[in-house]
PDB file with one MODEL, atoms N, CA, C and O in Angstrom:
MODEL        1
ATOM      1  N   MET A   1      10.930 -54.205-237.822  1.00  0.00           N
ATOM      2  CA  MET A   1      10.670 -55.146-236.876  1.00  0.00           C
ATOM      3  C   MET A   1      10.959 -54.462-235.534  1.00  0.00           C
ATOM      4  O   MET A   1      12.008 -53.867-235.286  1.00  0.00           O
ATOM      5  N   ASP A   2       9.836 -54.620-234.619  1.00  0.00           N
ATOM      6  CA  ASP A   2      10.126 -53.988-233.247  1.00  0.00           C
ATOM      7  C   ASP A   2      11.096 -54.594-232.374  1.00  0.00           C
ATOM      8  O   ASP A   2      11.293 -55.803-232.505  1.00  0.00           O
ATOM      9  N   SER A   3      11.715 -53.964-231.528  1.00  0.00           N
ATOM     10  CA  SER A   3      12.716 -54.592-230.651  1.00  0.00           C
ATOM     11  C   SER A   3      12.238 -55.654-229.705  1.00  0.00           C
ATOM     12  O   SER A   3      13.004 -56.542-229.330  1.00  0.00           O
ATOM     13  N   GLY A   4      11.128 -55.592-229.354  1.00  0.00           N
ATOM     14  CA  GLY A   4      10.551 -56.836-228.497  1.00  0.00           C
ATOM     15  C   GLY A   4      10.400 -57.994-229.313  1.00  0.00           C
ATOM     16  O   GLY A   4      10.817 -59.036-228.808  1.00  0.00           O
ATOM     17  N   LEU A   5       9.900 -58.065-230.461  1.00  0.00           N
ATOM     18  CA  LEU A   5       9.940 -59.062-231.428  1.00  0.00           C
ATOM     19  C   LEU A   5      11.364 -59.650-231.676  1.00  0.00           C
ATOM     20  O   LEU A   5      11.651 -60.839-231.533  1.00  0.00           O
ATOM     21  N   LEU A   6      12.121 -58.771-232.022  1.00  0.00           N
ATOM     22  CA  LEU A   6      13.613 -59.180-232.351  1.00  0.00           C
ATOM     23  C   LEU A   6      14.216 -59.942-231.059  1.00  0.00           C
ATOM     24  O   LEU A   6      14.949 -60.921-231.197  1.00  0.00           O
ATOM     25  N   VAL A   7      13.895 -59.480-229.925  1.00  0.00           N
ATOM     26  CA  VAL A   7      14.499 -60.107-228.633  1.00  0.00           C
ATOM     27  C   VAL A   7      13.770 -61.556-228.654  1.00  0.00           C
ATOM     28  O   VAL A   7      14.416 -62.588-228.475  1.00  0.00           O
ATOM     29  N   GLY A   8      12.378 -61.548-228.885  1.00  0.00           N
ATOM     30  CA  GLY A   8      11.788 -62.819-228.754  1.00  0.00           C
ATOM     31  C   GLY A   8      12.264 -63.881-229.902  1.00  0.00           C
ATOM     32  O   GLY A   8      12.405 -65.078-229.654  1.00  0.00           O
ATOM     33  N   TYR A   9      12.448 -63.421-230.925  1.00  0.00           N
ATOM     34  CA  TYR A   9      13.209 -64.290-232.052  1.00  0.00           C
ATOM     35  C   TYR A   9      14.611 -64.784-231.612  1.00  0.00           C
ATOM     36  O   TYR A   9      14.952 -65.953-231.793  1.00  0.00           O
ATOM     37  N   LEU A  10      15.363 -63.919-231.065  1.00  0.00           N
ATOM     38  CA  LEU A  10      16.721 -64.289-230.670  1.00  0.00           C
ATOM     39  C   LEU A  10      16.623 -65.235-229.314  1.00  0.00           C
ATOM     40  O   LEU A  10      17.470 -66.113-229.152  1.00  0.00           O
ATOM     41  N   ALA A  11      15.730 -65.064-228.496  1.00  0.00           N
ATOM     42  CA  ALA A  11      15.643 -65.872-227.359  1.00  0.00           C
ATOM     43  C   ALA A  11      15.077 -67.351-227.843  1.00  0.00           C
ATOM     44  O   ALA A  11      15.374 -68.371-227.221  1.00  0.00           O
ATOM     45  N   SER A  12      14.288 -67.363-228.938  1.00  0.00           N
ATOM     46  CA  SER A  12      13.911 -68.591-229.569  1.00  0.00           C
ATOM     47  C   SER A  12      14.929 -69.454-230.171  1.00  0.00           C
ATOM     48  O   SER A  12      14.988 -70.672-229.998  1.00  0.00           O
ATOM     49  N   ILE A  13      15.719 -68.763-230.882  1.00  0.00           N
ATOM     50  CA  ILE A  13      17.000 -69.270-231.501  1.00  0.00           C
ATOM     51  C   ILE A  13      17.815 -69.914-230.517  1.00  0.00           C
ATOM     52  O   ILE A  13      18.233 -71.063-230.655  1.00  0.00           O
ATOM     53  N   CYS A  14      18.077 -69.092-229.396  1.00  0.00           N
ATOM     54  CA  CYS A  14      18.950 -69.641-228.303  1.00  0.00           C
ATOM     55  C   CYS A  14      18.491 -70.905-227.525  1.00  0.00           C
ATOM     56  O   CYS A  14      19.235 -71.810-227.146  1.00  0.00           O
ATOM     57  N   SER A  15      17.101 -70.821-227.341  1.00  0.00           N
ATOM     58  CA  SER A  15      16.475 -71.997-226.775  1.00  0.00           C
ATOM     59  C   SER A  15      16.539 -73.257-227.473  1.00  0.00           C
ATOM     60  O   SER A  15      16.767 -74.334-226.924  1.00  0.00           O
ATOM     61  N   VAL A  16      16.315 -73.073-228.786  1.00  0.00           N
ATOM     62  CA  VAL A  16      16.449 -74.323-229.826  1.00  0.00           C
ATOM     63  C   VAL A  16      17.732 -74.868-229.709  1.00  0.00           C
ATOM     64  O   VAL A  16      17.975 -76.021-229.352  1.00  0.00           O
ATOM     65  N   ALA A  17      18.715 -73.830-230.085  1.00  0.00           N
ATOM     66  CA  ALA A  17      20.077 -74.174-230.155  1.00  0.00           C
ATOM     67  C   ALA A  17      20.786 -74.858-228.930  1.00  0.00           C
ATOM     68  O   ALA A  17      21.748 -75.621-229.023  1.00  0.00           O
ATOM     69  N   SER A  18      20.146 -74.458-227.730  1.00  0.00           N
ATOM     70  CA  SER A  18      20.721 -75.015-226.689  1.00  0.00           C
ATOM     71  C   SER A  18      20.528 -76.425-226.556  1.00  0.00           C
ATOM     72  O   SER A  18      21.395 -77.006-225.902  1.00  0.00           O
ATOM     73  N   PHE A  19      19.534 -77.155-227.053  1.00  0.00           N
ATOM     74  CA  PHE A  19      19.387 -78.568-227.129  1.00  0.00           C
ATOM     75  C   PHE A  19      19.985 -79.329-228.097  1.00  0.00           C
ATOM     76  O   PHE A  19      20.094 -80.537-227.888  1.00  0.00           O
ATOM     77  N   ILE A  20      20.426 -78.818-229.194  1.00  0.00           N
ATOM     78  CA  ILE A  20      21.102 -79.320-230.301  1.00  0.00           C
ATOM     79  C   ILE A  20      22.384 -80.146-229.972  1.00  0.00           C
ATOM     80  O   ILE A  20      22.483 -81.301-230.385  1.00  0.00           O
ATOM     81  N   PRO A  21      23.371 -79.554-229.225  1.00  0.00           N
ATOM     82  CA  PRO A  21      24.509 -80.212-228.836  1.00  0.00           C
ATOM     83  C   PRO A  21      24.283 -81.388-228.072  1.00  0.00           C
ATOM     84  O   PRO A  21      24.923 -82.408-228.330  1.00  0.00           O
ATOM     85  N   GLN A  22      23.399 -81.356-227.113  1.00  0.00           N
ATOM     86  CA  GLN A  22      22.898 -82.539-226.249  1.00  0.00           C
ATOM     87  C   GLN A  22      22.366 -83.701-227.110  1.00  0.00           C
ATOM     88  O   GLN A  22      22.838 -84.836-227.066  1.00  0.00           O
ATOM     89  N   VAL A  23      21.417 -83.348-227.840  1.00  0.00           N
ATOM     90  CA  VAL A  23      20.700 -84.362-228.632  1.00  0.00           C
ATOM     91  C   VAL A  23      21.630 -84.962-229.627  1.00  0.00           C
ATOM     92  O   VAL A  23      21.527 -86.158-229.899  1.00  0.00           O
ATOM     93  N   TRP A  24      22.642 -84.117-230.258  1.00  0.00           N
ATOM     94  CA  TRP A  24      23.606 -84.715-231.167  1.00  0.00           C
ATOM     95  C   TRP A  24      24.560 -85.607-230.320  1.00  0.00           C
ATOM     96  O   TRP A  24      24.938 -86.662-230.829  1.00  0.00           O
ATOM     97  N   LYS A  25      24.964 -85.284-229.123  1.00  0.00           N
ATOM     98  CA  LYS A  25      25.816 -86.227-228.436  1.00  0.00           C
ATOM     99  C   LYS A  25      25.009 -87.582-228.042  1.00  0.00           C
ATOM    100  O   LYS A  25      25.500 -88.705-228.154  1.00  0.00           O
ATOM    101  N   VAL A  26      23.772 -87.328-227.592  1.00  0.00           N
ATOM    102  CA  VAL A  26      23.218 -88.668-227.172  1.00  0.00           C
ATOM    103  C   VAL A  26      22.991 -89.509-228.310  1.00  0.00           C
ATOM    104  O   VAL A  26      23.189 -90.718-228.186  1.00  0.00           O
ATOM    105  N   MET A  27      22.540 -88.959-229.573  1.00  0.00           N
ATOM    106  CA  MET A  27      22.274 -89.689-230.637  1.00  0.00           C
ATOM    107  C   MET A  27      23.599 -90.369-231.244  1.00  0.00           C
ATOM    108  O   MET A  27      23.610 -91.485-231.763  1.00  0.00           O
ATOM    109  N   ARG A  28      24.552 -89.648-231.121  1.00  0.00           N
ATOM    110  CA  ARG A  28      25.882 -90.220-231.576  1.00  0.00           C
ATOM    111  C   ARG A  28      26.454 -91.257-230.707  1.00  0.00           C
ATOM    112  O   ARG A  28      26.842 -92.316-231.198  1.00  0.00           O
ATOM    113  N   SER A  29      26.533 -91.018-229.422  1.00  0.00           N
ATOM    114  CA  SER A  29      27.212 -91.771-228.550  1.00  0.00           C
ATOM    115  C   SER A  29      26.327 -93.006-227.766  1.00  0.00           C
ATOM    116  O   SER A  29      26.797 -94.092-227.428  1.00  0.00           O
ATOM    117  N   GLY A  30      25.022 -92.580-227.583  1.00  0.00           N
ATOM    118  CA  GLY A  30      24.134 -93.224-226.844  1.00  0.00           C
ATOM    119  C   GLY A  30      24.311 -93.102-225.415  1.00  0.00           C
ATOM    120  O   GLY A  30      23.601 -93.781-224.673  1.00  0.00           O
ATOM    121  N   ASP A  31      25.234 -92.262-224.915  1.00  0.00           N
ATOM    122  CA  ASP A  31      25.664 -92.063-223.617  1.00  0.00           C
ATOM    123  C   ASP A  31      24.477 -91.148-222.927  1.00  0.00           C
ATOM    124  O   ASP A  31      24.351 -89.969-223.257  1.00  0.00           O
ATOM    125  N   THR A  32      23.708 -91.697-222.054  1.00  0.00           N
ATOM    126  CA  THR A  32      22.848 -90.792-221.224  1.00  0.00           C
ATOM    127  C   THR A  32      23.017 -90.927-219.816  1.00  0.00           C
ATOM    128  O   THR A  32      22.161 -90.456-219.068  1.00  0.00           O
ATOM    129  N   GLU A  33      24.114 -91.571-219.321  1.00  0.00           N
ATOM    130  CA  GLU A  33      24.239 -91.696-217.864  1.00  0.00           C
ATOM    131  C   GLU A  33      24.197 -90.495-217.072  1.00  0.00           C
ATOM    132  O   GLU A  33      23.575 -90.522-216.011  1.00  0.00           O
ATOM    133  N   ALA A  34      24.791 -89.424-217.457  1.00  0.00           N
ATOM    134  CA  ALA A  34      24.837 -88.207-216.769  1.00  0.00           C
ATOM    135  C   ALA A  34      23.719 -87.478-216.770  1.00  0.00           C
ATOM    136  O   ALA A  34      23.697 -86.414-216.150  1.00  0.00           O
ATOM    137  N   ILE A  35      22.714 -87.892-217.404  1.00  0.00           N
ATOM    138  CA  ILE A  35      21.286 -86.983-217.787  1.00  0.00           C
ATOM    139  C   ILE A  35      20.438 -87.449-216.576  1.00  0.00           C
ATOM    140  O   ILE A  35      20.378 -88.590-216.119  1.00  0.00           O
ATOM    141  N   SER A  36      19.829 -86.398-216.173  1.00  0.00           N
ATOM    142  CA  SER A  36      18.628 -86.577-215.086  1.00  0.00           C
ATOM    143  C   SER A  36      17.339 -86.743-215.641  1.00  0.00           C
ATOM    144  O   SER A  36      16.819 -85.875-216.341  1.00  0.00           O
ATOM    145  N   VAL A  37      16.733 -87.950-215.326  1.00  0.00           N
ATOM    146  CA  VAL A  37      15.326 -88.115-215.820  1.00  0.00           C
ATOM    147  C   VAL A  37      14.377 -87.118-215.382  1.00  0.00           C
ATOM    148  O   VAL A  37      13.631 -86.483-216.127  1.00  0.00           O
ATOM    149  N   ARG A  38      14.460 -87.015-214.021  1.00  0.00           N
ATOM    150  CA  ARG A  38      13.491 -85.960-213.443  1.00  0.00           C
ATOM    151  C   ARG A  38      13.656 -84.587-214.215  1.00  0.00           C
ATOM    152  O   ARG A  38      12.644 -83.982-214.569  1.00  0.00           O
ATOM    153  N   MET A  39      14.790 -84.141-214.454  1.00  0.00           N
ATOM    154  CA  MET A  39      15.052 -82.909-215.099  1.00  0.00           C
ATOM    155  C   MET A  39      14.393 -82.837-216.283  1.00  0.00           C
ATOM    156  O   MET A  39      13.589 -81.944-216.554  1.00  0.00           O
ATOM    157  N   TYR A  40      14.758 -83.927-217.159  1.00  0.00           N
ATOM    158  CA  TYR A  40      14.147 -83.987-218.526  1.00  0.00           C
ATOM    159  C   TYR A  40      12.570 -84.087-218.523  1.00  0.00           C
ATOM    160  O   TYR A  40      11.887 -83.414-219.295  1.00  0.00           O
ATOM    161  N   VAL A  41      12.031 -84.977-217.600  1.00  0.00           N
ATOM    162  CA  VAL A  41      10.555 -85.088-217.547  1.00  0.00           C
ATOM    163  C   VAL A  41      10.123 -83.616-217.132  1.00  0.00           C
ATOM    164  O   VAL A  41       9.217 -83.172-217.836  1.00  0.00           O
ATOM    165  N   LEU A  42      10.552 -82.829-216.204  1.00  0.00           N
ATOM    166  CA  LEU A  42      10.094 -81.517-216.200  1.00  0.00           C
ATOM    167  C   LEU A  42      10.219 -80.601-217.320  1.00  0.00           C
ATOM    168  O   LEU A  42       9.346 -79.774-217.583  1.00  0.00           O
ATOM    169  N   THR A  43      11.378 -80.748-218.036  1.00  0.00           N
ATOM    170  CA  THR A  43      11.734 -79.955-219.168  1.00  0.00           C
ATOM    171  C   THR A  43      10.659 -80.260-220.173  1.00  0.00           C
ATOM    172  O   THR A  43       9.990 -79.288-220.527  1.00  0.00           O
ATOM    173  N   VAL A  44      10.343 -81.525-220.743  1.00  0.00           N
ATOM    174  CA  VAL A  44       9.482 -81.982-221.576  1.00  0.00           C
ATOM    175  C   VAL A  44       8.042 -81.479-221.163  1.00  0.00           C
ATOM    176  O   VAL A  44       7.346 -80.877-221.981  1.00  0.00           O
ATOM    177  N   THR A  45       7.644 -81.716-219.978  1.00  0.00           N
ATOM    178  CA  THR A  45       6.370 -81.209-219.468  1.00  0.00           C
ATOM    179  C   THR A  45       6.180 -79.604-219.626  1.00  0.00           C
ATOM    180  O   THR A  45       5.117 -79.077-219.952  1.00  0.00           O
ATOM    181  N   GLY A  46       7.284 -78.976-219.364  1.00  0.00           N
ATOM    182  CA  GLY A  46       7.163 -77.491-219.492  1.00  0.00           C
ATOM    183  C   GLY A  46       7.021 -77.026-220.867  1.00  0.00           C
ATOM    184  O   GLY A  46       6.249 -76.128-221.205  1.00  0.00           O
ATOM    185  N   PHE A  47       7.908 -77.764-221.758  1.00  0.00           N
ATOM    186  CA  PHE A  47       7.723 -77.365-223.264  1.00  0.00           C
ATOM    187  C   PHE A  47       6.139 -77.777-223.621  1.00  0.00           C
ATOM    188  O   PHE A  47       5.422 -76.950-224.185  1.00  0.00           O
ATOM    189  N   ALA A  48       5.712 -78.903-223.315  1.00  0.00           N
ATOM    190  CA  ALA A  48       4.458 -79.225-223.686  1.00  0.00           C
ATOM    191  C   ALA A  48       3.342 -78.160-223.269  1.00  0.00           C
ATOM    192  O   ALA A  48       2.429 -77.833-224.027  1.00  0.00           O
ATOM    193  N   LEU A  49       3.511 -77.680-222.044  1.00  0.00           N
ATOM    194  CA  LEU A  49       2.539 -76.626-221.592  1.00  0.00           C
ATOM    195  C   LEU A  49       2.851 -75.343-222.193  1.00  0.00           C
ATOM    196  O   LEU A  49       1.869 -74.684-222.532  1.00  0.00           O
ATOM    197  N   TRP A  50       4.031 -74.823-222.408  1.00  0.00           N
ATOM    198  CA  TRP A  50       4.213 -73.620-223.125  1.00  0.00           C
ATOM    199  C   TRP A  50       3.709 -73.949-224.528  1.00  0.00           C
ATOM    200  O   TRP A  50       3.127 -72.994-225.044  1.00  0.00           O
ATOM    201  N   THR A  51       3.773 -74.966-225.226  1.00  0.00           N
ATOM    202  CA  THR A  51       3.188 -75.114-226.651  1.00  0.00           C
ATOM    203  C   THR A  51       1.644 -75.086-226.511  1.00  0.00           C
ATOM    204  O   THR A  51       0.982 -74.573-227.414  1.00  0.00           O
ATOM    205  N   THR A  52       1.090 -75.572-225.507  1.00  0.00           N
ATOM    206  CA  THR A  52      -0.409 -75.558-225.376  1.00  0.00           C
ATOM    207  C   THR A  52      -0.754 -74.132-224.965  1.00  0.00           C
ATOM    208  O   THR A  52      -1.800 -73.671-225.423  1.00  0.00           O
ATOM    209  N   PHE A  53      -0.021 -73.385-224.171  1.00  0.00           N
ATOM    210  CA  PHE A  53      -0.220 -71.949-223.872  1.00  0.00           C
ATOM    211  C   PHE A  53      -0.281 -71.188-225.182  1.00  0.00           C
ATOM    212  O   PHE A  53      -1.265 -70.501-225.455  1.00  0.00           O
ATOM    213  N   GLY A  54       0.865 -71.314-226.075  1.00  0.00           N
ATOM    214  CA  GLY A  54       0.825 -70.691-227.305  1.00  0.00           C
ATOM    215  C   GLY A  54      -0.355 -70.909-228.201  1.00  0.00           C
ATOM    216  O   GLY A  54      -0.907 -69.980-228.791  1.00  0.00           O
ATOM    217  N   PHE A  55      -0.734 -72.186-228.288  1.00  0.00           N
ATOM    218  CA  PHE A  55      -1.932 -72.355-228.905  1.00  0.00           C
ATOM    219  C   PHE A  55      -3.187 -71.744-228.505  1.00  0.00           C
ATOM    220  O   PHE A  55      -3.981 -71.273-229.319  1.00  0.00           O
ATOM    221  N   LEU A  56      -3.375 -71.755-227.149  1.00  0.00           N
ATOM    222  CA  LEU A  56      -4.465 -71.113-226.460  1.00  0.00           C
ATOM    223  C   LEU A  56      -4.504 -69.563-226.795  1.00  0.00           C
ATOM    224  O   LEU A  56      -5.575 -68.987-226.985  1.00  0.00           O
ATOM    225  N   ARG A  57      -3.396 -68.982-226.850  1.00  0.00           N
ATOM    226  CA  ARG A  57      -3.181 -67.521-227.150  1.00  0.00           C
ATOM    227  C   ARG A  57      -2.950 -67.170-228.669  1.00  0.00           C
ATOM    228  O   ARG A  57      -3.028 -66.019-229.098  1.00  0.00           O
ATOM    229  N   GLY A  58      -2.630 -68.382-229.518  1.00  0.00           N
ATOM    230  CA  GLY A  58      -2.623 -67.837-230.951  1.00  0.00           C
ATOM    231  C   GLY A  58      -1.189 -67.287-231.184  1.00  0.00           C
ATOM    232  O   GLY A  58      -1.025 -66.548-232.155  1.00  0.00           O
ATOM    233  N   GLU A  59      -0.209 -67.563-230.435  1.00  0.00           N
ATOM    234  CA  GLU A  59       1.186 -67.218-230.521  1.00  0.00           C
ATOM    235  C   GLU A  59       2.139 -67.907-231.114  1.00  0.00           C
ATOM    236  O   GLU A  59       2.949 -68.534-230.431  1.00  0.00           O
ATOM    237  N   TRP A  60       2.197 -67.901-232.540  1.00  0.00           N
ATOM    238  CA  TRP A  60       3.088 -68.731-233.386  1.00  0.00           C
ATOM    239  C   TRP A  60       4.529 -68.888-232.963  1.00  0.00           C
ATOM    240  O   TRP A  60       5.095 -69.980-232.988  1.00  0.00           O
ATOM    241  N   PRO A  61       5.221 -67.542-232.496  1.00  0.00           N
ATOM    242  CA  PRO A  61       6.523 -67.891-232.079  1.00  0.00           C
ATOM    243  C   PRO A  61       6.702 -68.892-230.881  1.00  0.00           C
ATOM    244  O   PRO A  61       7.579 -69.753-230.800  1.00  0.00           O
ATOM    245  N   ILE A  62       5.640 -68.607-229.899  1.00  0.00           N
ATOM    246  CA  ILE A  62       5.779 -69.370-228.716  1.00  0.00           C
ATOM    247  C   ILE A  62       5.459 -71.060-229.179  1.00  0.00           C
ATOM    248  O   ILE A  62       6.094 -72.025-228.752  1.00  0.00           O
ATOM    249  N   ILE A  63       4.461 -71.106-230.029  1.00  0.00           N
ATOM    250  CA  ILE A  63       4.131 -72.633-230.379  1.00  0.00           C
ATOM    251  C   ILE A  63       5.432 -73.173-231.219  1.00  0.00           C
ATOM    252  O   ILE A  63       5.896 -74.263-230.883  1.00  0.00           O
ATOM    253  N   LEU A  64       5.928 -72.582-232.103  1.00  0.00           N
ATOM    254  CA  LEU A  64       6.996 -73.028-232.785  1.00  0.00           C
ATOM    255  C   LEU A  64       8.233 -73.386-231.937  1.00  0.00           C
ATOM    256  O   LEU A  64       8.752 -74.502-231.968  1.00  0.00           O
ATOM    257  N   THR A  65       8.636 -72.436-231.231  1.00  0.00           N
ATOM    258  CA  THR A  65       9.911 -72.578-230.455  1.00  0.00           C
ATOM    259  C   THR A  65       9.801 -73.807-229.472  1.00  0.00           C
ATOM    260  O   THR A  65      10.690 -74.647-229.329  1.00  0.00           O
ATOM    261  N   ASN A  66       8.511 -73.796-228.773  1.00  0.00           N
ATOM    262  CA  ASN A  66       8.420 -74.634-227.792  1.00  0.00           C
ATOM    263  C   ASN A  66       8.092 -76.124-228.297  1.00  0.00           C
ATOM    264  O   ASN A  66       8.397 -77.109-227.624  1.00  0.00           O
ATOM    265  N   SER A  67       7.417 -76.208-229.595  1.00  0.00           N
ATOM    266  CA  SER A  67       7.168 -77.419-230.098  1.00  0.00           C
ATOM    267  C   SER A  67       8.611 -78.029-230.577  1.00  0.00           C
ATOM    268  O   SER A  67       8.801 -79.229-230.378  1.00  0.00           O
ATOM    269  N   VAL A  68       9.541 -77.316-231.144  1.00  0.00           N
ATOM    270  CA  VAL A  68      10.745 -77.832-231.399  1.00  0.00           C
ATOM    271  C   VAL A  68      11.727 -78.114-230.198  1.00  0.00           C
ATOM    272  O   VAL A  68      12.671 -78.901-230.270  1.00  0.00           O
ATOM    273  N   CYS A  69      11.413 -77.429-229.165  1.00  0.00           N
ATOM    274  CA  CYS A  69      12.214 -77.716-228.009  1.00  0.00           C
ATOM    275  C   CYS A  69      11.710 -78.925-227.344  1.00  0.00           C
ATOM    276  O   CYS A  69      12.477 -79.697-226.770  1.00  0.00           O
ATOM    277  N   PHE A  70      10.348 -79.124-227.411  1.00  0.00           N
ATOM    278  CA  PHE A  70       9.601 -80.308-226.860  1.00  0.00           C
ATOM    279  C   PHE A  70      10.143 -81.596-227.508  1.00  0.00           C
ATOM    280  O   PHE A  70      10.445 -82.577-226.828  1.00  0.00           O
ATOM    281  N   CYS A  71      10.259 -81.554-228.892  1.00  0.00           N
ATOM    282  CA  CYS A  71      10.779 -82.543-229.642  1.00  0.00           C
ATOM    283  C   CYS A  71      12.162 -83.014-229.199  1.00  0.00           C
ATOM    284  O   CYS A  71      12.390 -84.164-228.822  1.00  0.00           O
ATOM    285  N   LEU A  72      13.071 -82.033-229.273  1.00  0.00           N
ATOM    286  CA  LEU A  72      14.463 -82.138-228.922  1.00  0.00           C
ATOM    287  C   LEU A  72      14.690 -82.829-227.561  1.00  0.00           C
ATOM    288  O   LEU A  72      15.387 -83.837-227.446  1.00  0.00           O
ATOM    289  N   SER A  73      14.096 -82.261-226.603  1.00  0.00           N
ATOM    290  CA  SER A  73      14.243 -82.667-225.345  1.00  0.00           C
ATOM    291  C   SER A  73      13.522 -84.033-225.153  1.00  0.00           C
ATOM    292  O   SER A  73      13.930 -84.847-224.324  1.00  0.00           O
ATOM    293  N   GLY A  74      12.448 -84.258-225.938  1.00  0.00           N
ATOM    294  CA  GLY A  74      11.694 -85.504-225.860  1.00  0.00           C
ATOM    295  C   GLY A  74      12.678 -86.702-226.387  1.00  0.00           C
ATOM    296  O   GLY A  74      12.593 -87.829-225.898  1.00  0.00           O
ATOM    297  N   ILE A  75      13.572 -86.398-227.366  1.00  0.00           N
ATOM    298  CA  ILE A  75      14.455 -87.312-227.868  1.00  0.00           C
ATOM    299  C   ILE A  75      15.439 -87.859-226.819  1.00  0.00           C
ATOM    300  O   ILE A  75      15.694 -89.050-226.639  1.00  0.00           O
ATOM    301  N   VAL A  76      15.991 -86.728-226.105  1.00  0.00           N
ATOM    302  CA  VAL A  76      16.891 -86.926-225.171  1.00  0.00           C
ATOM    303  C   VAL A  76      16.219 -87.986-224.046  1.00  0.00           C
ATOM    304  O   VAL A  76      16.761 -89.059-223.779  1.00  0.00           O
ATOM    305  N   LEU A  77      15.047 -87.564-223.467  1.00  0.00           N
ATOM    306  CA  LEU A  77      14.393 -88.252-222.463  1.00  0.00           C
ATOM    307  C   LEU A  77      14.128 -89.745-222.900  1.00  0.00           C
ATOM    308  O   LEU A  77      14.285 -90.705-222.146  1.00  0.00           O
ATOM    309  N   PHE A  78      13.702 -89.821-224.225  1.00  0.00           N
ATOM    310  CA  PHE A  78      13.321 -91.366-224.762  1.00  0.00           C
ATOM    311  C   PHE A  78      14.512 -91.981-224.730  1.00  0.00           C
ATOM    312  O   PHE A  78      14.483 -93.081-224.179  1.00  0.00           O
ATOM    313  N   GLN A  79      15.739 -91.563-225.216  1.00  0.00           N
ATOM    314  CA  GLN A  79      16.941 -92.247-225.192  1.00  0.00           C
ATOM    315  C   GLN A  79      17.359 -92.723-223.786  1.00  0.00           C
ATOM    316  O   GLN A  79      17.789 -93.853-223.553  1.00  0.00           O
ATOM    317  N   LYS A  80      17.199 -91.808-222.932  1.00  0.00           N
ATOM    318  CA  LYS A  80      17.488 -91.830-221.480  1.00  0.00           C
ATOM    319  C   LYS A  80      16.759 -93.133-220.886  1.00  0.00           C
ATOM    320  O   LYS A  80      17.375 -94.054-220.350  1.00  0.00           O
ATOM    321  N   LEU A  81      15.419 -93.090-221.046  1.00  0.00           N
ATOM    322  CA  LEU A  81      14.484 -94.018-220.622  1.00  0.00           C
ATOM    323  C   LEU A  81      14.844 -95.383-221.298  1.00  0.00           C
ATOM    324  O   LEU A  81      14.888 -96.421-220.637  1.00  0.00           O
ATOM    325  N   ARG A  82      15.086 -95.346-222.569  1.00  0.00           N
ATOM    326  CA  ARG A  82      15.274 -96.543-223.410  1.00  0.00           C
ATOM    327  C   ARG A  82      16.572 -97.337-222.785  1.00  0.00           C
ATOM    328  O   ARG A  82      16.527 -98.521-222.452  1.00  0.00           O
ATOM    329  N   THR A  83      17.661 -96.553-222.686  1.00  0.00           N
ATOM    330  CA  THR A  83      18.789 -97.104-222.093  1.00  0.00           C
ATOM    331  C   THR A  83      18.903 -97.418-220.819  1.00  0.00           C
ATOM    332  O   THR A  83      19.840 -98.101-220.406  1.00  0.00           O
ATOM    333  N   ARG A  84      17.953 -96.950-220.052  1.00  0.00           N
ATOM    334  CA  ARG A  84      17.703 -97.115-218.547  1.00  0.00           C
ATOM    335  C   ARG A  84      17.022 -98.544-218.480  1.00  0.00           C
ATOM    336  O   ARG A  84      17.349 -99.401-217.659  1.00  0.00           O
ATOM    337  N   HIS A  85      16.076 -98.695-219.400  1.00  0.00           N
ATOM    338  CA  HIS A  85      15.295-100.013-219.192  1.00  0.00           C
ATOM    339  C   HIS A  85      15.897-101.199-220.025  1.00  0.00           C
ATOM    340  O   HIS A  85      15.480-102.331-219.779  1.00  0.00           O
ATOM    341  N   SER A  86      16.791-101.025-220.934  1.00  0.00           N
ATOM    342  CA  SER A  86      17.450-102.085-221.754  1.00  0.00           C
ATOM    343  C   SER A  86      18.285-102.925-220.807  1.00  0.00           C
ATOM    344  O   SER A  86      19.011-102.483-219.917  1.00  0.00           O
ATOM    345  N   PRO A  87      18.090-104.155-221.112  1.00  0.00           N
ATOM    346  CA  PRO A  87      18.957-105.196-220.300  1.00  0.00           C
ATOM    347  C   PRO A  87      20.649-104.957-220.752  1.00  0.00           C
ATOM    348  O   PRO A  87      21.060-104.719-221.887  1.00  0.00           O
ATOM    349  N   GLU A  88      21.287-105.070-219.765  1.00  0.00           N
ATOM    350  CA  GLU A  88      22.815-104.773-219.798  1.00  0.00           C
ATOM    351  C   GLU A  88      23.386-105.889-220.668  1.00  0.00           C
ATOM    352  O   GLU A  88      23.143-107.094-220.595  1.00  0.00           O
ATOM    353  N   ARG A  89      24.233-105.209-221.545  1.00  0.00           N
ATOM    354  CA  ARG A  89      25.044-106.150-222.436  1.00  0.00           C
ATOM    355  C   ARG A  89      26.207-106.646-221.824  1.00  0.00           C
ATOM    356  O   ARG A  89      26.978-105.961-221.151  1.00  0.00           O
ATOM    357  N   PRO A  90      26.350-108.065-222.108  1.00  0.00           N
ATOM    358  CA  PRO A  90      27.515-108.645-221.459  1.00  0.00           C
ATOM    359  C   PRO A  90      28.810-108.036-222.051  1.00  0.00           C
ATOM    360  O   PRO A  90      28.850-107.584-223.195  1.00  0.00           O
ATOM    361  N   SER A  91      29.978-108.054-221.116  1.00  0.00           N
ATOM    362  CA  SER A  91      31.127-107.443-221.530  1.00  0.00           C
ATOM    363  C   SER A  91      32.027-108.571-222.200  1.00  0.00           C
ATOM    364  O   SER A  91      33.132-108.285-222.662  1.00  0.00           O
TER     365      SER A  91
ENDMDL
END
């Protein structure tokens, strides 16, 4: 395997792995208060565009990595929007 491809695969693993703790925490606790909607909207949009770019170029490493990151960041954004618009529970 050439060194450029190896670096690309390692970068992909790091990108995907970086979202897993956040998704795990949000799914487990439901706490999204400290999460920025704007940041996650931009992140999800960026991953969607990178995935599209990958399809246009036929680059499977780009497609797979960004598709997974899109899904993981989309889960966080969905949870944030869901909790933001849900009625407050009485204490």
